[in-house]
XYZ file of C-alpha atoms in Angstrom:
516
model
C -0.042 -0.069 -0.134
C 1.506 3.426 -1.126
C 1.712 6.292 1.194
C -0.974 8.194 -0.205
C -3.240 5.168 -0.370
C -2.588 4.591 3.179
C -3.208 8.324 4.027
C -6.476 8.436 1.959
C -7.609 5.133 3.681
C -7.202 6.678 7.129
C -9.099 9.852 6.161
C -11.961 7.838 4.590
C -12.192 5.669 7.776
C -12.006 8.750 9.957
C -14.919 10.178 7.865
C -16.991 6.965 8.331
C -16.048 6.795 12.165
C -17.712 10.168 12.854
C -20.907 9.368 10.835
C -21.260 6.249 12.576
C -23.576 5.906 15.704
C -21.611 6.171 18.720
C -22.031 2.936 20.234
C -20.722 1.371 16.950
C -17.804 3.037 16.221
C -15.305 0.822 17.910
C -16.792 -2.178 15.904
C -16.270 0.029 12.561
C -12.630 0.280 13.866
C -12.283 -3.390 14.087
C -13.824 -3.944 10.599
C -11.508 -1.618 8.859
C -8.715 -2.915 10.544
C -9.387 -6.510 9.289
C -10.221 -5.005 5.835
C -6.710 -3.236 6.037
C -5.016 -6.397 7.019
C -6.986 -8.489 4.212
C -5.922 -6.131 1.753
C -2.244 -7.016 2.423
C -2.973 -10.668 2.164
C -5.472 -13.164 2.895
C -3.025 -15.695 3.792
C -1.939 -13.604 6.804
C -5.425 -13.683 8.299
C -4.948 -17.053 10.069
C -1.555 -15.910 11.823
C -3.613 -12.861 13.309
C -6.394 -14.526 14.566
C -4.276 -17.582 16.093
C -2.663 -14.710 18.104
C -6.046 -12.890 19.037
C -7.954 -16.026 20.084
C -4.991 -17.910 21.808
C -4.067 -14.731 23.913
C -7.450 -13.914 24.720
C -8.308 -17.277 25.670
C -5.195 -17.929 27.379
C -5.293 -14.832 29.586
C -9.132 -15.511 30.466
C -8.260 -18.638 31.801
C -5.271 -17.493 33.915
C -7.491 -14.707 35.481
C -10.406 -17.439 36.109
C -8.007 -19.755 37.862
C -7.064 -16.918 40.017
C -10.503 -15.971 40.726
C -11.366 -19.526 41.496
C -8.430 -20.018 43.830
C -9.414 -16.540 45.762
C -13.034 -17.545 46.145
C -12.165 -20.915 47.424
C -9.693 -19.420 50.156
C -12.298 -17.000 50.954
C -14.889 -19.463 51.496
C -13.017 -22.189 53.349
C -11.068 -19.636 55.298
C -12.024 -21.062 58.531
C -11.527 -24.500 57.961
C -8.128 -24.499 56.036
C -4.663 -24.238 57.995
C -1.553 -22.420 56.632
C -0.132 -25.482 54.748
C -3.657 -26.205 53.022
C -3.860 -22.568 51.838
C -0.341 -22.569 50.337
C -1.100 -25.781 48.619
C -4.109 -24.435 47.019
C -2.241 -21.122 45.813
C 0.715 -23.354 44.592
C -1.665 -25.408 42.531
C -3.494 -22.284 41.014
C -0.231 -20.997 40.062
C 1.167 -24.095 38.585
C -1.981 -24.260 36.292
C -1.614 -20.686 35.326
C 2.166 -21.118 34.533
C 1.129 -24.117 32.359
C -1.131 -22.069 30.318
C 0.975 -19.048 30.283
C 4.085 -20.966 28.769
C 1.822 -22.871 26.424
C 0.366 -19.709 24.728
C 3.741 -17.751 24.941
C 5.420 -20.602 23.299
C 2.742 -21.123 20.457
C 2.862 -17.589 19.470
C 6.521 -17.012 19.715
C 7.028 -20.421 18.172
C 5.006 -19.274 14.999
C 6.828 -16.146 14.886
C 10.272 -17.925 15.068
C 9.419 -20.467 12.348
C 8.036 -17.798 9.823
C 10.992 -15.439 10.396
C 13.991 -18.081 10.843
C 13.053 -21.353 9.217
C 14.750 -20.171 5.901
C 18.089 -19.369 7.824
C 17.872 -22.709 10.076
C 17.337 -25.019 6.853
C 19.815 -23.224 4.792
C 22.429 -24.618 7.104
C 21.502 -27.897 6.111
C 20.990 -27.169 2.532
C 17.300 -27.908 3.017
C 14.823 -26.576 0.807
C 12.980 -23.203 1.981
C 9.314 -23.765 3.037
C 8.618 -20.289 1.341
C 6.854 -18.566 4.282
C 5.463 -15.145 3.532
C 6.161 -12.848 6.324
C 2.541 -11.379 7.350
C 2.276 -7.724 7.850
C 3.456 -6.569 11.434
C 3.569 -10.092 12.766
C 6.264 -9.128 15.388
C 4.636 -5.991 16.372
C 1.309 -7.624 17.270
C 2.941 -10.671 18.489
C 4.905 -8.512 21.005
C 1.923 -6.468 21.882
C -0.388 -9.488 22.660
C 2.385 -11.296 24.664
C 3.008 -8.182 26.762
C -0.695 -8.261 27.677
C -0.610 -11.920 28.403
C 2.571 -11.254 30.929
C 0.691 -8.438 32.529
C -2.439 -10.703 33.155
C -0.231 -13.364 34.513
C 1.519 -10.942 36.721
C -1.796 -9.668 38.076
C -1.410 -6.264 36.705
C -4.943 -6.058 35.598
C -7.824 -8.457 34.641
C -8.106 -10.148 31.365
C -10.669 -8.695 28.733
C -13.791 -10.491 28.635
C -14.667 -9.678 25.251
C -12.824 -11.243 22.517
C -14.062 -8.751 19.960
C -12.714 -5.795 21.763
C -9.436 -7.884 22.285
C -9.335 -8.550 18.473
C -9.442 -4.665 18.005
C -6.312 -3.999 20.496
C -4.371 -6.678 18.234
C -5.454 -5.381 14.834
C -5.905 -1.614 15.068
C -4.669 -0.811 11.478
C -2.367 2.088 11.979
C -0.062 0.429 14.031
C -0.048 -2.889 12.265
C 2.484 -1.282 9.691
C 5.410 -0.826 12.096
C 4.174 -0.384 15.645
C 4.574 1.211 18.047
C 4.118 -1.900 20.307
C 1.080 -0.630 22.586
C 0.362 -1.365 25.984
C -3.380 -2.915 26.954
C -4.067 -0.663 29.805
C -3.217 2.656 27.730
C -4.443 1.676 24.370
C -7.435 -0.666 24.843
C -9.574 1.923 26.608
C -9.099 4.501 23.900
C -10.024 2.084 21.062
C -13.584 1.461 22.474
C -14.088 4.938 23.881
C -16.714 6.428 21.615
C -14.600 9.572 20.488
C -16.446 12.612 19.201
C -15.676 14.838 16.407
C -13.045 17.411 17.259
C -11.639 19.599 14.864
C -8.506 20.599 16.576
C -7.588 17.113 17.324
C -7.889 16.272 13.445
C -5.947 19.151 12.739
C -3.193 18.107 15.079
C -3.368 14.572 13.465
C -3.030 16.027 9.810
C 0.004 17.956 10.782
C 1.488 14.838 12.380
C 0.728 12.779 9.124
C 2.172 15.692 6.818
C 5.409 15.702 8.996
C 5.655 12.076 8.830
C 5.101 12.059 5.010
C 7.899 14.757 4.739
C 10.383 12.498 6.635
C 9.417 9.557 4.733
C 9.147 10.736 1.270
C 11.329 13.790 0.977
C 14.300 12.718 3.058
C 14.349 8.851 3.536
C 12.979 7.771 0.144
C 15.451 10.278 -1.561
C 18.462 8.887 0.349
C 17.734 5.470 -0.423
C 19.426 5.315 -3.734
C 22.821 6.395 -2.568
C 22.590 4.074 0.571
C 21.919 1.068 -1.753
C 24.480 1.998 -4.218
C 27.352 2.262 -1.571
C 26.577 -0.803 0.133
C 25.859 -2.933 -2.893
C 29.105 -1.938 -4.257
C 31.499 -1.071 -1.337
C 34.290 -2.464 -3.257
C 34.362 0.391 -5.713
C 34.600 3.190 -3.021
C 37.064 4.210 -0.495
C 36.300 4.753 3.393
C 35.213 8.473 2.852
C 32.662 7.551 0.433
C 31.685 4.565 2.489
C 31.367 6.885 5.429
C 29.049 9.114 3.487
C 26.717 6.157 2.752
C 26.667 5.157 6.438
C 25.637 8.679 7.293
C 23.001 8.477 4.585
C 21.792 5.205 5.729
C 21.463 6.698 9.501
C 19.426 9.866 8.101
C 17.246 7.364 5.629
C 16.709 4.803 8.430
C 15.542 7.307 11.281
C 13.533 9.182 8.706
C 11.840 6.106 7.315
C 10.920 4.707 10.897
C 10.227 7.660 12.825
C 8.341 9.325 9.709
C 6.106 6.218 9.285
C 5.543 6.181 13.365
C 4.400 10.026 12.767
C 2.244 9.305 9.919
C 0.338 6.307 11.571
C 0.194 8.051 14.791
C -1.283 11.289 12.880
C -3.754 8.779 11.450
C -4.804 7.435 14.835
C -5.188 10.999 15.891
C -8.033 11.267 13.461
C -9.894 9.009 15.637
C -8.805 10.734 18.989
C -6.639 7.857 19.736
C -2.868 8.431 21.094
C -0.522 5.672 20.256
C 2.820 5.299 22.629
C 5.577 7.544 21.635
C 8.281 5.780 19.874
C 11.125 8.389 19.073
C 12.353 11.198 21.223
C 15.018 12.760 19.104
C 17.736 9.938 19.261
C 20.561 11.813 17.723
C 20.665 14.209 20.478
C 21.482 11.440 22.976
C 24.509 11.697 25.217
C 25.316 8.135 25.529
C 24.386 4.739 23.981
C 21.908 3.942 26.659
C 20.048 7.309 26.236
C 20.153 6.567 22.455
C 18.028 3.222 22.956
C 15.804 4.933 25.759
C 15.165 7.529 22.818
C 14.972 5.054 19.470
C 11.960 2.604 19.207
C 10.899 3.451 22.653
C 7.887 1.034 22.850
C 10.338 -1.960 21.917
C 12.945 -0.827 24.432
C 10.358 -0.575 27.189
C 8.836 -3.848 26.257
C 12.353 -5.590 26.621
C 13.144 -3.652 29.749
C 9.881 -4.740 31.526
C 9.644 -8.392 30.061
C 13.222 -9.532 29.523
C 15.600 -7.177 31.479
C 14.197 -6.900 34.713
C 12.856 -10.495 35.072
C 16.309 -11.563 34.203
C 18.427 -9.142 36.468
C 16.095 -9.910 39.408
C 16.401 -13.767 39.093
C 17.871 -15.753 41.963
C 20.912 -16.891 40.385
C 21.674 -13.160 39.358
C 21.010 -12.117 42.972
C 23.528 -15.030 44.084
C 26.138 -13.785 41.736
C 25.690 -10.192 43.041
C 26.118 -11.482 46.648
C 29.283 -13.298 45.651
C 30.757 -10.206 43.804
C 30.002 -7.997 46.430
C 32.615 -9.897 48.642
C 35.255 -10.078 46.156
C 34.735 -6.958 43.694
C 33.008 -4.400 45.811
C 29.316 -3.136 45.853
C 29.630 -1.141 42.754
C 30.388 -4.050 40.554
C 27.852 -6.292 42.369
C 25.243 -3.819 41.573
C 26.147 -3.295 37.987
C 26.755 -6.888 36.898
C 23.198 -7.963 36.742
C 22.487 -4.925 34.459
C 25.515 -5.567 32.266
C 24.601 -9.132 31.377
C 20.895 -8.244 31.010
C 21.977 -5.495 28.524
C 23.794 -8.413 26.459
C 20.946 -10.475 26.606
C 18.296 -7.892 25.463
C 20.410 -6.581 22.486
C 21.436 -10.028 21.369
C 17.611 -10.916 21.427
C 17.012 -7.537 19.791
C 19.697 -8.561 17.196
C 18.001 -11.838 16.433
C 14.713 -10.026 16.110
C 16.071 -8.118 13.163
C 17.068 -11.299 11.402
C 18.867 -14.635 12.137
C 22.088 -13.857 10.425
C 25.625 -13.124 11.604
C 25.614 -9.419 11.133
C 22.343 -8.851 13.094
C 23.861 -10.968 15.747
C 27.207 -9.105 15.679
C 25.294 -5.724 15.725
C 23.155 -6.704 18.991
C 26.346 -7.919 20.611
C 28.164 -4.556 19.676
C 25.386 -2.562 21.360
C 25.119 -5.071 24.429
C 28.835 -5.234 25.151
C 28.988 -1.198 25.133
C 26.136 -1.036 27.257
C 27.529 -3.809 29.676
C 30.738 -1.925 29.987
C 28.908 1.406 30.485
C 27.038 -0.271 33.338
C 29.983 -1.511 34.944
C 31.964 1.639 34.660
C 28.783 4.004 35.646
C 30.203 4.554 39.180
C 33.519 5.878 37.875
C 31.851 8.071 35.336
C 29.936 9.592 38.373
C 32.973 10.336 40.624
C 34.967 11.648 37.215
C 31.913 13.964 36.593
C 31.619 15.227 40.195
C 35.449 15.927 40.359
C 35.842 17.700 37.154
C 32.268 19.202 36.918
C 31.661 18.067 33.456
C 28.292 19.745 32.906
C 29.400 22.463 30.342
C 27.985 22.754 26.875
C 31.385 21.679 25.152
C 31.470 18.461 27.269
C 27.590 17.980 26.314
C 28.402 18.449 22.660
C 31.343 15.920 23.069
C 28.863 13.376 24.509
C 26.608 13.922 21.705
C 29.178 13.486 18.978
C 30.775 10.495 20.741
C 27.419 8.657 20.884
C 26.743 9.662 17.237
C 30.034 8.006 16.146
C 29.217 4.994 18.252
C 25.782 4.406 16.884
C 26.789 4.811 13.318
C 29.587 2.204 13.650
C 26.952 -0.128 14.622
C 24.824 0.800 11.705
C 27.744 -0.883 9.382
C 26.569 -4.230 10.873
C 22.980 -3.504 10.788
C 22.854 -2.355 6.987
C 25.259 -5.004 5.534
C 23.890 -8.268 4.463
C 27.010 -10.282 5.623
C 29.194 -9.495 8.459
C 32.197 -9.870 6.557
C 30.960 -6.952 4.128
C 30.768 -4.863 7.579
C 34.037 -5.537 8.675
C 35.640 -4.892 5.360
C 33.854 -1.436 5.128
C 34.864 -0.477 8.590
C 38.276 -1.587 7.697
C 38.203 0.962 4.785
C 36.570 3.836 6.620
C 39.520 4.073 9.196
C 42.378 2.603 7.020
C 41.790 3.376 3.329
C 39.521 6.629 3.234
C 40.566 7.857 -0.325
C 39.645 11.140 0.373
C 40.055 12.400 -3.207
C 36.742 10.584 -4.015
C 34.741 13.227 -1.846
C 35.925 15.850 -4.486
C 36.485 14.052 -7.601
C 32.947 13.703 -8.869
C 32.468 10.332 -7.394
C 29.653 11.728 -4.893
C 27.773 13.145 -8.119
C 27.774 9.823 -9.689
C 25.896 8.044 -6.580
C 22.374 7.567 -7.865
C 21.318 11.194 -7.247
C 21.088 14.392 -9.175
C 22.150 17.810 -7.877
C 18.638 18.742 -7.127
C 18.232 15.707 -4.967
C 21.428 16.784 -2.683
C 20.103 20.290 -2.434
C 16.659 18.972 -1.244
C 18.099 16.578 1.157
C 20.318 19.410 2.560
C 17.383 21.771 3.026
C 15.008 18.975 4.362
C 17.594 17.734 6.770
C 17.970 21.298 8.102
C 14.410 21.808 8.638
C 14.331 18.412 10.584
C 17.473 19.395 12.547
C 16.081 22.891 13.706
C 12.491 21.589 14.430
C 14.223 18.670 16.447
C 16.373 21.260 18.312
C 13.509 23.283 19.063
C 11.555 20.161 20.435
C 14.737 19.081 22.392
C 14.854 22.554 24.150
C 11.164 22.062 25.182
C 9.036 23.833 22.356
C 5.960 21.738 21.629
C 5.786 22.588 17.891
C 2.101 21.404 17.344
C 1.078 23.341 20.415
C 2.996 26.367 19.235
C 0.995 26.230 15.838
C -2.346 25.306 17.087
C -1.706 28.677 19.263
C -1.372 31.006 16.254
C -4.373 32.426 14.562
C -6.141 30.415 12.084
C -4.659 32.715 9.019
C -1.052 32.502 10.220
C -1.447 28.681 11.063
C -2.839 27.654 7.737
C -0.328 29.913 5.892
C 2.463 28.044 7.449
C 0.828 24.726 6.836
C 0.183 25.483 3.324
C 3.872 26.828 2.767
C 5.157 23.475 4.235
C 2.722 21.384 2.309
C 3.534 22.750 -1.103
C 7.273 22.424 -0.251
C 6.578 18.908 0.324
C 4.780 18.353 -2.636
C 7.289 20.255 -4.844
C 10.146 18.123 -3.335
C 8.856 14.555 -2.790
C 8.208 13.868 -6.431
C 11.179 11.955 -8.042
C 12.403 11.096 -4.601
C 15.238 8.971 -5.834
C 12.696 7.445 -8.143
C 11.484 5.216 -5.465
C 8.313 4.252 -4.007
C 9.764 2.221 -0.923
C 7.475 0.666 1.803
C 8.574 1.158 5.383
C 11.679 -0.635 6.556
C 10.070 -1.964 9.593
C 6.916 -3.409 7.795
C 8.814 -6.424 7.435
C 9.810 -7.164 11.080
């Protein structure tokens, strides 16, 4: 589905939503969400239905086991001794645990088979089963399993209505590439009968246009240069390769965050606010700060459902106690976090793909974060001693983080780990600086006009992001202007987008993360 089609579909559905009777509006959302999903492939419907029904039924049964256990304890309170009460609770927890793991393994098992069967079978030279990756399967699987874990942990009661739960899983804007929503934050919004609000719709439209600008004017225009450099790295020196990596950094950020802005804007047309997924990551002062700002919903999912459960396990507690005796309290506190970061980013790397380059990319990030966690006490003492709060030191930290992140992108973008190492070697050992001025850049699949547009568009993105980083809420500021000023500014920006997106590298690429 093209961006224009997606935007038109969102606007049309919003129009239908507000003429639909209030009580039926959530059902209309479900109908258009399934229509959207079916449009992308009828063969994918069984997968989303399996996730929806297995998760809903499993969570409901887990909740009912807990209710029955509590009811029995209340009814037989006078006749049960402490040992009997403990036994009843233990039996209930065992039954819950069996159901929980069954649903978890079925859904993550399906995801693993679809995503990784080709990679595994290729190791044995076996034929590929030819599975097609359903739209957004990683996102709705993670979202559904987060709900299951929360119900299992007693955070909230399970949803009784399977149709309402189906809407939570399938709400069409987030199917494309997230964000990964939390049930208690998203589900109530979906079934609430939102009334027509022109200001809210205008705010949603602004966000849609901004996302369209990032995706079409910047990301798609930068894409041909990125593809040329990474596909033919042998023809270029390290300087041109570094330019290709920087363009990939820009392309990936604008593709992913632009797509998130677009789908969040569509959701706002219905009065629904999706979870934030980006917070100006390239202003980060550390790698940890970067990953708290990039793909926020995945990071928080990994933190709550992988990092903390792992770091707080009994084995890790025992290791911490042993380290406290031999290595000191600082190392003992930091060690579980260090191992937890390695585990999380190894999983995130595998989530991107079961190939060596993604595994190395995950380990690269995880090891740096692990070392940072171990050294954090020393960083704090250094900062206190040398008063490292100056603007110059802050800028140094931002640039250092930018360099660390972009080194990681070599592994993320290369199809083979060997290519990533070769390109890194060239960048630092064989730059061939004359290629920056001998016309090589001008031949990298982009015309001079494209370079000029990318430069202007990137400046716009930078200054808007800088204003936001300093606390300016751009949409609030725009909505505070008079109608004439607001629409004049909007019209100017819209005309700029229309005038520049055409011929964006000659591409009409889909979203990078739609395949995850």
